[in-house]
Amino acid sequence: MLPEGCDIMNAMSKKTVTKAVFPAAGLGTRFLPATKASPKEMLPIVDKPQIEYAVEEAVRCGIRDYIIITGKNKRAIEDHFDFVHELEDNLKSKGKQSLLEQVNRFSHHSFAYIRQGRPLGLGHAILCAKPCVNDETFAVLLSDDVIDPAYNLLREMIEHYERLQSPILALMEVSPEDTDKYGIVKAEPAGDGLYRIVDLVEKPKAGTAPSNLAIIGRYILTSDIFEHLEGLTPSSGGEIQLTDGIRSLLSTRQVYGCIVRGTRYDAGDKLGFLKATVELALKDSALKKPFRKYLIELTERIR
Ligand code: G1P
C-alpha cells in the first residue's frame, strides 16, 4: 500500500492545461469575398465572431493564457479582444452597463499575438506558438469548428489529460465520402469513451482512409510536439501538417482520442456556418421565440 499523502504528491506532480493556442492565420478562401480584407475568424455567428466562441470555451475551462496565431489582415482580432475606451464613455453615458461589460469582458485576460509570416500550414502555425508555450501542455482550438456552448468538450479533454498525462485529440465519426476533408485516425477503443491512437493521416485520398474517425479542431498537446513539428517537410496540400507531427509523436508516447458527444458545426463551410447561425440563434434567449416563429412561417412558404 502507498504511504499516506502519496496520492496528494502524485496529484501535485500532475500537470494541467493553462494555455490555449488559436491558429487564425488562414486565408479564408471559402468565404471570399467576405474575407478579402477581414479575418474569417471575425465572421459573426448571431452576435459574436466565430473566434469568440472558441475563446469562451477556453475561458470556461480556466485557461489563463491565450495565444493567437495571426497573419496578414488579422488586426481586427487583436482589437476585438482589447479594451475599447471610446465605447466605454459612450455606453456609460447611455446607461448601457451590461453591454459595456459584454464588450470589454476579455480585456483582463492575457492575450499574445504571434504572426505566422507565411501560410505554411497548421503544423507550422502551432510551431510559431513555441516561444509562448515553452514546456507546458496546451490546448489548440480551431475556431471554424464551433462546439455548442452547452457542451463542454474541452473540459472533458482536459480531465482526460489530467488523468493520463498524454495528448488528447477530439474525434468524430464522419461519412466515408468526407474522410478526405479531415485528419483521420486508426484507433483502438481504450474504454471510457476514449480511443488509443495507432496511426493517423491527413486528408487521405478517397478509398484509402484507415477508418471514418476524423480529428475535430480541439487538441490537448504536450510540448514535445514541437520537436516533432520541427523536423517535418510539407505533405498534404503542400503544407506542414499538425497530423504529421502527432504521427511522429506516436513513436515516443501514447496519444488518445476523445469522441465528441455534443453538437459541432463546421463553420469553415458555408452550409455549416448557416446551420451554426440558425441553431445558435434558436438558443439565444432574446431571439429564440421570434426566430422560431419566423422559421416556421418560412418553412410553410418554401414547402
Ligand atoms: C484541420 C486539420 C485536420 C482536422 C480539421 C478539423 O484541417 O488539419 O486534421 O481534421 O482541421 O476541422 P483544415 O480544416 O484546417 O483543412
PDB file of C-alpha atoms and ligand atoms in Angstrom:
ATOM      1  CA  MET A   1       0.000   0.000   0.000  1.00  0.00           C
ATOM      2  CA  LEU A   2       1.187   3.531  -0.776  1.00  0.00           C
ATOM      3  CA  PRO A   3       2.128   5.665   2.212  1.00  0.00           C
ATOM      4  CA  GLU A   4      -0.454   8.243   3.267  1.00  0.00           C
ATOM      5  CA  GLY A   5      -0.040  11.515   1.351  1.00  0.00           C
ATOM      6  CA  CYS A   6       1.412   9.780  -1.703  1.00  0.00           C
ATOM      7  CA  ASP A   7      -1.768  10.396  -3.748  1.00  0.00           C
ATOM      8  CA  ILE A   8      -1.556  14.074  -2.939  1.00  0.00           C
ATOM      9  CA  MET A   9       2.095  14.164  -4.032  1.00  0.00           C
ATOM     10  CA  ASN A  10       1.102  12.375  -7.206  1.00  0.00           C
ATOM     11  CA  ALA A  11      -1.755  14.800  -7.892  1.00  0.00           C
ATOM     12  CA  MET A  12       0.569  17.741  -7.256  1.00  0.00           C
ATOM     13  CA  SER A  13       3.125  16.475  -9.736  1.00  0.00           C
ATOM     14  CA  LYS A  14       0.445  16.026 -12.417  1.00  0.00           C
ATOM     15  CA  LYS A  15       0.103  18.847 -14.881  1.00  0.00           C
ATOM     16  CA  THR A  16      -2.997  20.638 -16.074  1.00  0.00           C
ATOM     17  CA  VAL A  17      -3.645  22.989 -19.003  1.00  0.00           C
ATOM     18  CA  THR A  18      -3.429  26.773 -18.602  1.00  0.00           C
ATOM     19  CA  LYS A  19      -2.559  27.881 -22.137  1.00  0.00           C
ATOM     20  CA  ALA A  20      -4.512  27.778 -25.380  1.00  0.00           C
ATOM     21  CA  VAL A  21      -3.392  28.366 -28.950  1.00  0.00           C
ATOM     22  CA  PHE A  22      -5.826  29.623 -31.592  1.00  0.00           C
ATOM     23  CA  PRO A  23      -4.462  29.318 -35.144  1.00  0.00           C
ATOM     24  CA  ALA A  24      -6.009  32.226 -37.066  1.00  0.00           C
ATOM     25  CA  ALA A  25      -3.688  32.926 -39.971  1.00  0.00           C
ATOM     26  CA  GLY A  26      -5.670  31.061 -42.654  1.00  0.00           C
ATOM     27  CA  LEU A  27      -6.803  32.957 -45.746  1.00  0.00           C
ATOM     28  CA  GLY A  28     -10.484  32.001 -45.527  1.00  0.00           C
ATOM     29  CA  THR A  29     -10.814  31.477 -49.275  1.00  0.00           C
ATOM     30  CA  ARG A  30     -14.088  29.551 -48.842  1.00  0.00           C
ATOM     31  CA  PHE A  31     -15.746  32.786 -47.685  1.00  0.00           C
ATOM     32  CA  LEU A  32     -14.422  35.175 -50.339  1.00  0.00           C
ATOM     33  CA  PRO A  33     -15.242  37.989 -50.989  1.00  0.00           C
ATOM     34  CA  ALA A  34     -16.320  38.449 -47.314  1.00  0.00           C
ATOM     35  CA  THR A  35     -12.786  37.554 -46.190  1.00  0.00           C
ATOM     36  CA  LYS A  36     -10.886  39.644 -48.732  1.00  0.00           C
ATOM     37  CA  ALA A  37      -9.940  42.310 -46.152  1.00  0.00           C
ATOM     38  CA  SER A  38     -11.404  40.928 -42.896  1.00  0.00           C
ATOM     39  CA  PRO A  39     -10.436  37.814 -40.948  1.00  0.00           C
ATOM     40  CA  LYS A  40     -12.695  34.782 -41.399  1.00  0.00           C
ATOM     41  CA  GLU A  41     -12.408  34.311 -37.621  1.00  0.00           C
ATOM     42  CA  MET A  42     -14.357  37.574 -37.219  1.00  0.00           C
ATOM     43  CA  LEU A  43     -17.385  36.414 -39.235  1.00  0.00           C
ATOM     44  CA  PRO A  44     -20.284  36.745 -36.784  1.00  0.00           C
ATOM     45  CA  ILE A  45     -22.453  33.838 -35.699  1.00  0.00           C
ATOM     46  CA  VAL A  46     -25.561  35.542 -34.233  1.00  0.00           C
ATOM     47  CA  ASP A  47     -23.805  38.380 -32.339  1.00  0.00           C
ATOM     48  CA  LYS A  48     -20.293  37.105 -31.713  1.00  0.00           C
ATOM     49  CA  PRO A  49     -17.353  36.494 -34.005  1.00  0.00           C
ATOM     50  CA  GLN A  50     -16.593  32.849 -34.612  1.00  0.00           C
ATOM     51  CA  ILE A  51     -13.282  33.002 -32.680  1.00  0.00           C
ATOM     52  CA  GLU A  52     -15.062  34.318 -29.574  1.00  0.00           C
ATOM     53  CA  TYR A  53     -16.951  31.025 -29.218  1.00  0.00           C
ATOM     54  CA  ALA A  54     -13.596  29.218 -29.061  1.00  0.00           C
ATOM     55  CA  VAL A  55     -12.087  31.732 -26.618  1.00  0.00           C
ATOM     56  CA  GLU A  56     -15.178  31.418 -24.377  1.00  0.00           C
ATOM     57  CA  GLU A  57     -14.720  27.645 -24.352  1.00  0.00           C
ATOM     58  CA  ALA A  58     -11.177  28.092 -23.067  1.00  0.00           C
ATOM     59  CA  VAL A  59     -12.310  30.707 -20.509  1.00  0.00           C
ATOM     60  CA  ARG A  60     -14.881  28.215 -19.155  1.00  0.00           C
ATOM     61  CA  CYS A  61     -12.033  25.733 -18.579  1.00  0.00           C
ATOM     62  CA  GLY A  62      -9.998  28.218 -16.520  1.00  0.00           C
ATOM     63  CA  ILE A  63      -7.330  28.689 -19.215  1.00  0.00           C
ATOM     64  CA  ARG A  64      -5.311  31.813 -18.393  1.00  0.00           C
ATOM     65  CA  ASP A  65      -3.121  32.499 -21.430  1.00  0.00           C
ATOM     66  CA  TYR A  66      -4.497  32.911 -24.940  1.00  0.00           C
ATOM     67  CA  ILE A  67      -2.059  32.729 -27.848  1.00  0.00           C
ATOM     68  CA  ILE A  68      -3.480  33.719 -31.213  1.00  0.00           C
ATOM     69  CA  ILE A  69      -1.504  32.938 -34.368  1.00  0.00           C
ATOM     70  CA  THR A  70      -2.301  35.676 -36.837  1.00  0.00           C
ATOM     71  CA  GLY A  71      -1.254  36.794 -40.298  1.00  0.00           C
ATOM     72  CA  LYS A  72      -1.981  39.460 -42.881  1.00  0.00           C
ATOM     73  CA  ASN A  73      -5.347  41.304 -42.498  1.00  0.00           C
ATOM     74  CA  LYS A  74      -5.937  39.916 -38.989  1.00  0.00           C
ATOM     75  CA  ARG A  75      -5.597  43.080 -36.882  1.00  0.00           C
ATOM     76  CA  ALA A  76      -9.343  43.134 -36.190  1.00  0.00           C
ATOM     77  CA  ILE A  77      -8.891  40.058 -33.952  1.00  0.00           C
ATOM     78  CA  GLU A  78      -6.427  41.952 -31.723  1.00  0.00           C
ATOM     79  CA  ASP A  79      -8.767  44.938 -31.483  1.00  0.00           C
ATOM     80  CA  HIS A  80     -11.722  42.692 -30.715  1.00  0.00           C
ATOM     81  CA  PHE A  81     -10.198  41.222 -27.546  1.00  0.00           C
ATOM     82  CA  ASP A  82      -8.797  44.573 -26.392  1.00  0.00           C
ATOM     83  CA  PHE A  83     -10.283  47.222 -24.111  1.00  0.00           C
ATOM     84  CA  VAL A  84     -12.241  49.890 -26.030  1.00  0.00           C
ATOM     85  CA  HIS A  85     -12.138  53.240 -24.213  1.00  0.00           C
ATOM     86  CA  GLU A  86     -14.274  55.092 -26.779  1.00  0.00           C
ATOM     87  CA  LEU A  87     -17.085  52.599 -26.291  1.00  0.00           C
ATOM     88  CA  GLU A  88     -16.710  52.839 -22.527  1.00  0.00           C
ATOM     89  CA  ASP A  89     -17.587  56.569 -22.435  1.00  0.00           C
ATOM     90  CA  ASN A  90     -20.358  56.184 -24.989  1.00  0.00           C
ATOM     91  CA  LEU A  91     -22.077  53.176 -23.387  1.00  0.00           C
ATOM     92  CA  LYS A  92     -21.649  54.528 -19.832  1.00  0.00           C
ATOM     93  CA  SER A  93     -23.293  57.831 -20.759  1.00  0.00           C
ATOM     94  CA  LYS A  94     -26.227  55.887 -22.203  1.00  0.00           C
ATOM     95  CA  GLY A  95     -26.520  53.680 -19.099  1.00  0.00           C
ATOM     96  CA  LYS A  96     -25.714  50.536 -21.089  1.00  0.00           C
ATOM     97  CA  GLN A  97     -23.550  48.970 -18.374  1.00  0.00           C
ATOM     98  CA  SER A  98     -24.246  45.317 -19.218  1.00  0.00           C
ATOM     99  CA  LEU A  99     -23.379  45.854 -22.881  1.00  0.00           C
ATOM    100  CA  LEU A 100     -20.173  47.562 -21.764  1.00  0.00           C
ATOM    101  CA  GLU A 101     -19.256  44.572 -19.591  1.00  0.00           C
ATOM    102  CA  GLN A 102     -20.017  42.307 -22.533  1.00  0.00           C
ATOM    103  CA  VAL A 103     -17.696  44.137 -24.953  1.00  0.00           C
ATOM    104  CA  ASN A 104     -14.818  44.540 -22.507  1.00  0.00           C
ATOM    105  CA  ARG A 105     -15.043  41.194 -20.725  1.00  0.00           C
ATOM    106  CA  PHE A 106     -11.870  39.747 -22.222  1.00  0.00           C
ATOM    107  CA  SER A 107      -9.707  42.807 -21.586  1.00  0.00           C
ATOM    108  CA  HIS A 108      -8.311  41.454 -18.297  1.00  0.00           C
ATOM    109  CA  HIS A 109      -7.188  38.154 -19.852  1.00  0.00           C
ATOM    110  CA  SER A 110      -3.680  37.690 -21.183  1.00  0.00           C
ATOM    111  CA  PHE A 111      -3.617  37.593 -24.994  1.00  0.00           C
ATOM    112  CA  ALA A 112      -0.429  37.163 -27.021  1.00  0.00           C
ATOM    113  CA  TYR A 113      -0.348  37.512 -30.794  1.00  0.00           C
ATOM    114  CA  ILE A 114       2.260  35.772 -32.919  1.00  0.00           C
ATOM    115  CA  ARG A 115       2.456  36.434 -36.597  1.00  0.00           C
ATOM    116  CA  GLN A 116       2.780  33.457 -38.929  1.00  0.00           C
ATOM    117  CA  GLY A 117       4.656  35.188 -41.738  1.00  0.00           C
ATOM    118  CA  ARG A 118       3.776  32.671 -44.423  1.00  0.00           C
ATOM    119  CA  PRO A 119       0.776  30.335 -44.642  1.00  0.00           C
ATOM    120  CA  LEU A 120       2.804  27.128 -44.298  1.00  0.00           C
ATOM    121  CA  GLY A 121       0.072  25.055 -42.646  1.00  0.00           C
ATOM    122  CA  LEU A 122      -1.455  24.176 -39.279  1.00  0.00           C
ATOM    123  CA  GLY A 123       1.666  22.343 -38.053  1.00  0.00           C
ATOM    124  CA  HIS A 124       3.771  25.422 -38.771  1.00  0.00           C
ATOM    125  CA  ALA A 125       1.194  27.673 -37.048  1.00  0.00           C
ATOM    126  CA  ILE A 126       1.480  25.553 -33.886  1.00  0.00           C
ATOM    127  CA  LEU A 127       5.270  25.688 -34.088  1.00  0.00           C
ATOM    128  CA  CYS A 128       5.021  29.511 -34.137  1.00  0.00           C
ATOM    129  CA  ALA A 129       3.466  29.290 -30.630  1.00  0.00           C
ATOM    130  CA  LYS A 130       6.560  27.585 -29.161  1.00  0.00           C
ATOM    131  CA  PRO A 131       8.134  30.748 -27.609  1.00  0.00           C
ATOM    132  CA  CYS A 132       4.902  31.422 -25.649  1.00  0.00           C
ATOM    133  CA  VAL A 133       4.087  27.830 -24.725  1.00  0.00           C
ATOM    134  CA  ASN A 134       7.612  26.833 -23.592  1.00  0.00           C
ATOM    135  CA  ASP A 135       7.473  23.411 -21.919  1.00  0.00           C
ATOM    136  CA  GLU A 136       3.809  23.498 -20.919  1.00  0.00           C
ATOM    137  CA  THR A 137       0.910  21.378 -22.090  1.00  0.00           C
ATOM    138  CA  PHE A 138      -1.524  23.448 -24.149  1.00  0.00           C
ATOM    139  CA  ALA A 139      -4.906  23.305 -25.825  1.00  0.00           C
ATOM    140  CA  VAL A 140      -5.363  24.027 -29.525  1.00  0.00           C
ATOM    141  CA  LEU A 141      -8.747  25.321 -30.699  1.00  0.00           C
ATOM    142  CA  LEU A 142      -9.569  25.733 -34.394  1.00  0.00           C
ATOM    143  CA  SER A 143     -12.258  28.393 -34.413  1.00  0.00           C
ATOM    144  CA  ASP A 144     -14.056  27.146 -37.520  1.00  0.00           C
ATOM    145  CA  ASP A 145     -15.027  24.041 -35.566  1.00  0.00           C
ATOM    146  CA  VAL A 146     -17.764  25.594 -33.431  1.00  0.00           C
ATOM    147  CA  ILE A 147     -18.835  23.473 -30.462  1.00  0.00           C
ATOM    148  CA  ASP A 148     -22.282  24.022 -28.943  1.00  0.00           C
ATOM    149  CA  PRO A 149     -21.536  26.145 -25.836  1.00  0.00           C
ATOM    150  CA  ALA A 150     -23.878  23.924 -23.786  1.00  0.00           C
ATOM    151  CA  TYR A 151     -21.417  21.028 -24.188  1.00  0.00           C
ATOM    152  CA  ASN A 152     -18.007  21.354 -22.537  1.00  0.00           C
ATOM    153  CA  LEU A 153     -15.834  19.215 -24.810  1.00  0.00           C
ATOM    154  CA  LEU A 154     -12.585  20.962 -23.895  1.00  0.00           C
ATOM    155  CA  ARG A 155     -13.204  20.470 -20.154  1.00  0.00           C
ATOM    156  CA  GLU A 156     -13.719  16.750 -20.802  1.00  0.00           C
ATOM    157  CA  MET A 157     -10.468  16.581 -22.798  1.00  0.00           C
ATOM    158  CA  ILE A 158      -8.533  18.406 -20.062  1.00  0.00           C
ATOM    159  CA  GLU A 159      -9.879  15.948 -17.469  1.00  0.00           C
ATOM    160  CA  HIS A 160      -8.683  13.020 -19.609  1.00  0.00           C
ATOM    161  CA  TYR A 161      -5.303  14.733 -19.924  1.00  0.00           C
ATOM    162  CA  GLU A 162      -5.045  15.310 -16.165  1.00  0.00           C
ATOM    163  CA  ARG A 163      -5.632  11.605 -15.589  1.00  0.00           C
ATOM    164  CA  LEU A 164      -3.499  10.182 -18.409  1.00  0.00           C
ATOM    165  CA  GLN A 165      -0.837  12.907 -18.863  1.00  0.00           C
ATOM    166  CA  SER A 166      -0.980  12.148 -22.587  1.00  0.00           C
ATOM    167  CA  PRO A 167      -2.043  14.210 -25.621  1.00  0.00           C
ATOM    168  CA  ILE A 168      -5.779  14.041 -26.385  1.00  0.00           C
ATOM    169  CA  LEU A 169      -7.462  14.663 -29.766  1.00  0.00           C
ATOM    170  CA  ALA A 170     -11.174  15.275 -30.339  1.00  0.00           C
ATOM    171  CA  LEU A 171     -12.650  12.657 -32.686  1.00  0.00           C
ATOM    172  CA  MET A 172     -15.913  12.348 -34.573  1.00  0.00           C
ATOM    173  CA  GLU A 173     -17.290   9.748 -36.960  1.00  0.00           C
ATOM    174  CA  VAL A 174     -17.782  11.172 -40.461  1.00  0.00           C
ATOM    175  CA  SER A 175     -19.316   9.611 -43.544  1.00  0.00           C
ATOM    176  CA  PRO A 176     -16.842   7.692 -45.763  1.00  0.00           C
ATOM    177  CA  GLU A 177     -17.191  10.264 -48.577  1.00  0.00           C
ATOM    178  CA  ASP A 178     -16.000  13.019 -46.210  1.00  0.00           C
ATOM    179  CA  THR A 179     -12.829  11.349 -44.904  1.00  0.00           C
ATOM    180  CA  ASP A 180     -10.698  13.271 -47.444  1.00  0.00           C
ATOM    181  CA  LYS A 181     -11.584  16.545 -45.686  1.00  0.00           C
ATOM    182  CA  TYR A 182     -10.058  15.641 -42.302  1.00  0.00           C
ATOM    183  CA  GLY A 183      -7.157  14.163 -40.424  1.00  0.00           C
ATOM    184  CA  ILE A 184      -8.243  10.521 -39.997  1.00  0.00           C
ATOM    185  CA  VAL A 185      -7.064   8.174 -37.248  1.00  0.00           C
ATOM    186  CA  LYS A 186      -6.644   4.458 -36.899  1.00  0.00           C
ATOM    187  CA  ALA A 187      -7.523   3.765 -33.271  1.00  0.00           C
ATOM    188  CA  GLU A 188      -8.421   1.100 -30.711  1.00  0.00           C
ATOM    189  CA  PRO A 189     -11.126   1.545 -28.066  1.00  0.00           C
ATOM    190  CA  ALA A 190      -9.487   2.261 -24.701  1.00  0.00           C
ATOM    191  CA  GLY A 191     -12.673   2.436 -22.558  1.00  0.00           C
ATOM    192  CA  ASP A 192     -14.380   5.461 -21.019  1.00  0.00           C
ATOM    193  CA  GLY A 193     -15.245   6.922 -24.480  1.00  0.00           C
ATOM    194  CA  LEU A 194     -11.536   7.062 -25.296  1.00  0.00           C
ATOM    195  CA  TYR A 195      -9.500   5.608 -28.154  1.00  0.00           C
ATOM    196  CA  ARG A 196      -5.794   4.850 -28.257  1.00  0.00           C
ATOM    197  CA  ILE A 197      -4.412   6.280 -31.493  1.00  0.00           C
ATOM    198  CA  VAL A 198      -2.442   3.763 -33.552  1.00  0.00           C
ATOM    199  CA  ASP A 199      -1.860   5.844 -36.676  1.00  0.00           C
ATOM    200  CA  LEU A 200      -3.156   8.977 -38.374  1.00  0.00           C
ATOM    201  CA  VAL A 201      -3.141  10.522 -41.815  1.00  0.00           C
ATOM    202  CA  GLU A 202      -4.055  13.998 -43.072  1.00  0.00           C
ATOM    203  CA  LYS A 203      -6.837  14.117 -45.679  1.00  0.00           C
ATOM    204  CA  PRO A 204      -6.416  10.592 -47.107  1.00  0.00           C
ATOM    205  CA  LYS A 205      -7.349  10.113 -50.763  1.00  0.00           C
ATOM    206  CA  ALA A 206     -10.791   8.595 -51.407  1.00  0.00           C
ATOM    207  CA  GLY A 207     -10.875   4.907 -50.503  1.00  0.00           C
ATOM    208  CA  THR A 208      -7.605   4.923 -48.523  1.00  0.00           C
ATOM    209  CA  ALA A 209      -8.793   6.169 -45.103  1.00  0.00           C
ATOM    210  CA  PRO A 210      -7.837   3.848 -42.213  1.00  0.00           C
ATOM    211  CA  SER A 211     -11.282   4.460 -40.592  1.00  0.00           C
ATOM    212  CA  ASN A 212     -14.034   7.079 -40.551  1.00  0.00           C
ATOM    213  CA  LEU A 213     -12.868   8.620 -37.257  1.00  0.00           C
ATOM    214  CA  ALA A 214     -11.939  12.216 -38.022  1.00  0.00           C
ATOM    215  CA  ILE A 215      -9.951  14.692 -35.948  1.00  0.00           C
ATOM    216  CA  ILE A 216     -12.047  17.716 -34.952  1.00  0.00           C
ATOM    217  CA  GLY A 217     -10.327  21.015 -34.170  1.00  0.00           C
ATOM    218  CA  ARG A 218      -9.686  20.552 -30.433  1.00  0.00           C
ATOM    219  CA  TYR A 219      -6.381  19.143 -29.204  1.00  0.00           C
ATOM    220  CA  ILE A 220      -4.533  18.882 -25.904  1.00  0.00           C
ATOM    221  CA  LEU A 221      -0.843  18.728 -26.819  1.00  0.00           C
ATOM    222  CA  THR A 222       2.282  18.259 -24.758  1.00  0.00           C
ATOM    223  CA  SER A 223       5.275  20.473 -25.518  1.00  0.00           C
ATOM    224  CA  ASP A 224       7.307  17.594 -27.011  1.00  0.00           C
ATOM    225  CA  ILE A 225       5.110  18.046 -30.132  1.00  0.00           C
ATOM    226  CA  PHE A 226       7.403  20.959 -31.089  1.00  0.00           C
ATOM    227  CA  GLU A 227      10.473  18.784 -31.709  1.00  0.00           C
ATOM    228  CA  HIS A 228       8.369  16.543 -33.938  1.00  0.00           C
ATOM    229  CA  LEU A 229       6.969  19.513 -35.890  1.00  0.00           C
ATOM    230  CA  GLU A 230      10.462  20.979 -36.365  1.00  0.00           C
ATOM    231  CA  GLY A 231      11.650  18.071 -38.449  1.00  0.00           C
ATOM    232  CA  LEU A 232       8.658  17.952 -40.818  1.00  0.00           C
ATOM    233  CA  THR A 233       8.516  18.663 -44.514  1.00  0.00           C
ATOM    234  CA  PRO A 234       5.303  19.770 -46.283  1.00  0.00           C
ATOM    235  CA  SER A 235       2.822  16.984 -47.137  1.00  0.00           C
ATOM    236  CA  SER A 236      -0.939  17.147 -47.785  1.00  0.00           C
ATOM    237  CA  GLY A 237      -1.763  20.362 -49.691  1.00  0.00           C
ATOM    238  CA  GLY A 238       1.944  21.327 -49.723  1.00  0.00           C
ATOM    239  CA  GLU A 239       1.673  22.349 -46.040  1.00  0.00           C
ATOM    240  CA  ILE A 240       3.336  21.364 -42.766  1.00  0.00           C
ATOM    241  CA  GLN A 241       0.597  19.333 -41.123  1.00  0.00           C
ATOM    242  CA  LEU A 242      -0.104  19.014 -37.403  1.00  0.00           C
ATOM    243  CA  THR A 243      -1.379  15.500 -38.117  1.00  0.00           C
ATOM    244  CA  ASP A 244       2.121  14.506 -39.350  1.00  0.00           C
ATOM    245  CA  GLY A 245       3.678  15.945 -36.173  1.00  0.00           C
ATOM    246  CA  ILE A 246       1.315  13.904 -33.991  1.00  0.00           C
ATOM    247  CA  ARG A 247       2.051  10.819 -36.105  1.00  0.00           C
ATOM    248  CA  SER A 248       5.765  11.288 -35.391  1.00  0.00           C
ATOM    249  CA  LEU A 249       4.988  11.860 -31.677  1.00  0.00           C
ATOM    250  CA  LEU A 250       3.323   8.419 -31.612  1.00  0.00           C
ATOM    251  CA  SER A 251       6.765   6.800 -31.843  1.00  0.00           C
ATOM    252  CA  THR A 252       7.613   8.233 -28.401  1.00  0.00           C
ATOM    253  CA  ARG A 253       4.366   8.281 -26.406  1.00  0.00           C
ATOM    254  CA  GLN A 254       0.705   7.272 -26.263  1.00  0.00           C
ATOM    255  CA  VAL A 255      -1.849   9.616 -27.799  1.00  0.00           C
ATOM    256  CA  TYR A 256      -5.582   9.293 -27.088  1.00  0.00           C
ATOM    257  CA  GLY A 257      -8.755  10.364 -28.864  1.00  0.00           C
ATOM    258  CA  CYS A 258     -11.953  11.507 -27.160  1.00  0.00           C
ATOM    259  CA  ILE A 259     -15.268  11.187 -29.008  1.00  0.00           C
ATOM    260  CA  VAL A 260     -17.242  14.422 -29.478  1.00  0.00           C
ATOM    261  CA  ARG A 261     -20.619  13.716 -27.866  1.00  0.00           C
ATOM    262  CA  GLY A 262     -22.273  17.097 -28.377  1.00  0.00           C
ATOM    263  CA  THR A 263     -23.039  19.237 -31.417  1.00  0.00           C
ATOM    264  CA  ARG A 264     -20.182  20.504 -33.555  1.00  0.00           C
ATOM    265  CA  TYR A 265     -20.654  22.835 -36.525  1.00  0.00           C
ATOM    266  CA  ASP A 266     -18.223  23.073 -39.406  1.00  0.00           C
ATOM    267  CA  ALA A 267     -18.343  26.856 -39.651  1.00  0.00           C
ATOM    268  CA  GLY A 268     -15.463  26.811 -42.154  1.00  0.00           C
ATOM    269  CA  ASP A 269     -18.015  25.704 -44.728  1.00  0.00           C
ATOM    270  CA  LYS A 270     -20.912  27.930 -45.900  1.00  0.00           C
ATOM    271  CA  LEU A 271     -23.637  25.394 -45.146  1.00  0.00           C
ATOM    272  CA  GLY A 272     -22.122  24.524 -41.746  1.00  0.00           C
ATOM    273  CA  PHE A 273     -21.826  28.238 -40.969  1.00  0.00           C
ATOM    274  CA  LEU A 274     -25.524  28.760 -41.752  1.00  0.00           C
ATOM    275  CA  LYS A 275     -26.508  25.766 -39.599  1.00  0.00           C
ATOM    276  CA  ALA A 276     -24.474  27.173 -36.691  1.00  0.00           C
ATOM    277  CA  THR A 277     -26.111  30.579 -37.128  1.00  0.00           C
ATOM    278  CA  VAL A 278     -29.657  29.186 -37.228  1.00  0.00           C
ATOM    279  CA  GLU A 279     -29.225  26.713 -34.361  1.00  0.00           C
ATOM    280  CA  LEU A 280     -27.378  29.093 -32.056  1.00  0.00           C
ATOM    281  CA  ALA A 281     -29.951  31.820 -32.777  1.00  0.00           C
ATOM    282  CA  LEU A 282     -32.629  29.325 -31.677  1.00  0.00           C
ATOM    283  CA  LYS A 283     -30.789  29.046 -28.331  1.00  0.00           C
ATOM    284  CA  ASP A 284     -30.454  32.806 -27.826  1.00  0.00           C
ATOM    285  CA  SER A 285     -32.800  33.911 -25.029  1.00  0.00           C
ATOM    286  CA  ALA A 286     -33.948  37.097 -26.802  1.00  0.00           C
ATOM    287  CA  LEU A 287     -34.154  35.682 -30.309  1.00  0.00           C
ATOM    288  CA  LYS A 288     -35.431  32.152 -29.888  1.00  0.00           C
ATOM    289  CA  LYS A 289     -39.158  32.941 -29.802  1.00  0.00           C
ATOM    290  CA  PRO A 290     -39.467  35.381 -32.738  1.00  0.00           C
ATOM    291  CA  PHE A 291     -36.856  33.497 -34.772  1.00  0.00           C
ATOM    292  CA  ARG A 292     -38.619  30.158 -34.304  1.00  0.00           C
ATOM    293  CA  LYS A 293     -41.891  31.780 -35.386  1.00  0.00           C
ATOM    294  CA  TYR A 294     -40.172  33.202 -38.464  1.00  0.00           C
ATOM    295  CA  LEU A 295     -38.600  29.816 -39.327  1.00  0.00           C
ATOM    296  CA  ILE A 296     -41.965  28.040 -39.093  1.00  0.00           C
ATOM    297  CA  GLU A 297     -43.558  30.639 -41.392  1.00  0.00           C
ATOM    298  CA  LEU A 298     -40.641  30.423 -43.780  1.00  0.00           C
ATOM    299  CA  THR A 299     -40.839  26.606 -43.896  1.00  0.00           C
ATOM    300  CA  GLU A 300     -44.508  26.888 -44.869  1.00  0.00           C
ATOM    301  CA  ARG A 301     -43.649  29.362 -47.637  1.00  0.00           C
ATOM    302  CA  ILE A 302     -40.851  27.304 -49.204  1.00  0.00           C
ATOM    303  CA  ARG A 303     -42.533  23.917 -48.859  1.00  0.00           C
TER     304      ARG A 303
HETATM  305  C1  G1P B   1      -7.539  20.809 -39.949  1.00  0.00           C
HETATM  306  C2  G1P B   1      -6.630  19.630 -39.641  1.00  0.00           C
HETATM  307  C3  G1P B   1      -7.387  18.320 -39.833  1.00  0.00           C
HETATM  308  C4  G1P B   1      -8.646  18.311 -38.982  1.00  0.00           C
HETATM  309  C5  G1P B   1      -9.509  19.548 -39.299  1.00  0.00           C
HETATM  310  C6  G1P B   1     -10.671  19.659 -38.324  1.00  0.00           C
HETATM  311  O1  G1P B   1      -7.841  20.790 -41.322  1.00  0.00           O
HETATM  312  O2  G1P B   1      -5.505  19.688 -40.477  1.00  0.00           O
HETATM  313  O3  G1P B   1      -6.562  17.231 -39.470  1.00  0.00           O
HETATM  314  O4  G1P B   1      -9.382  17.132 -39.241  1.00  0.00           O
HETATM  315  O5  G1P B   1      -8.733  20.764 -39.175  1.00  0.00           O
HETATM  316  O6  G1P B   1     -11.513  20.713 -38.678  1.00  0.00           O
HETATM  317  P1  G1P B   1      -8.462  22.070 -42.097  1.00  0.00           P
HETATM  318  O7  G1P B   1      -9.939  22.019 -41.907  1.00  0.00           O
HETATM  319  O8  G1P B   1      -7.851  23.292 -41.481  1.00  0.00           O
HETATM  320  O9  G1P B   1      -8.075  21.883 -43.527  1.00  0.00           O
END
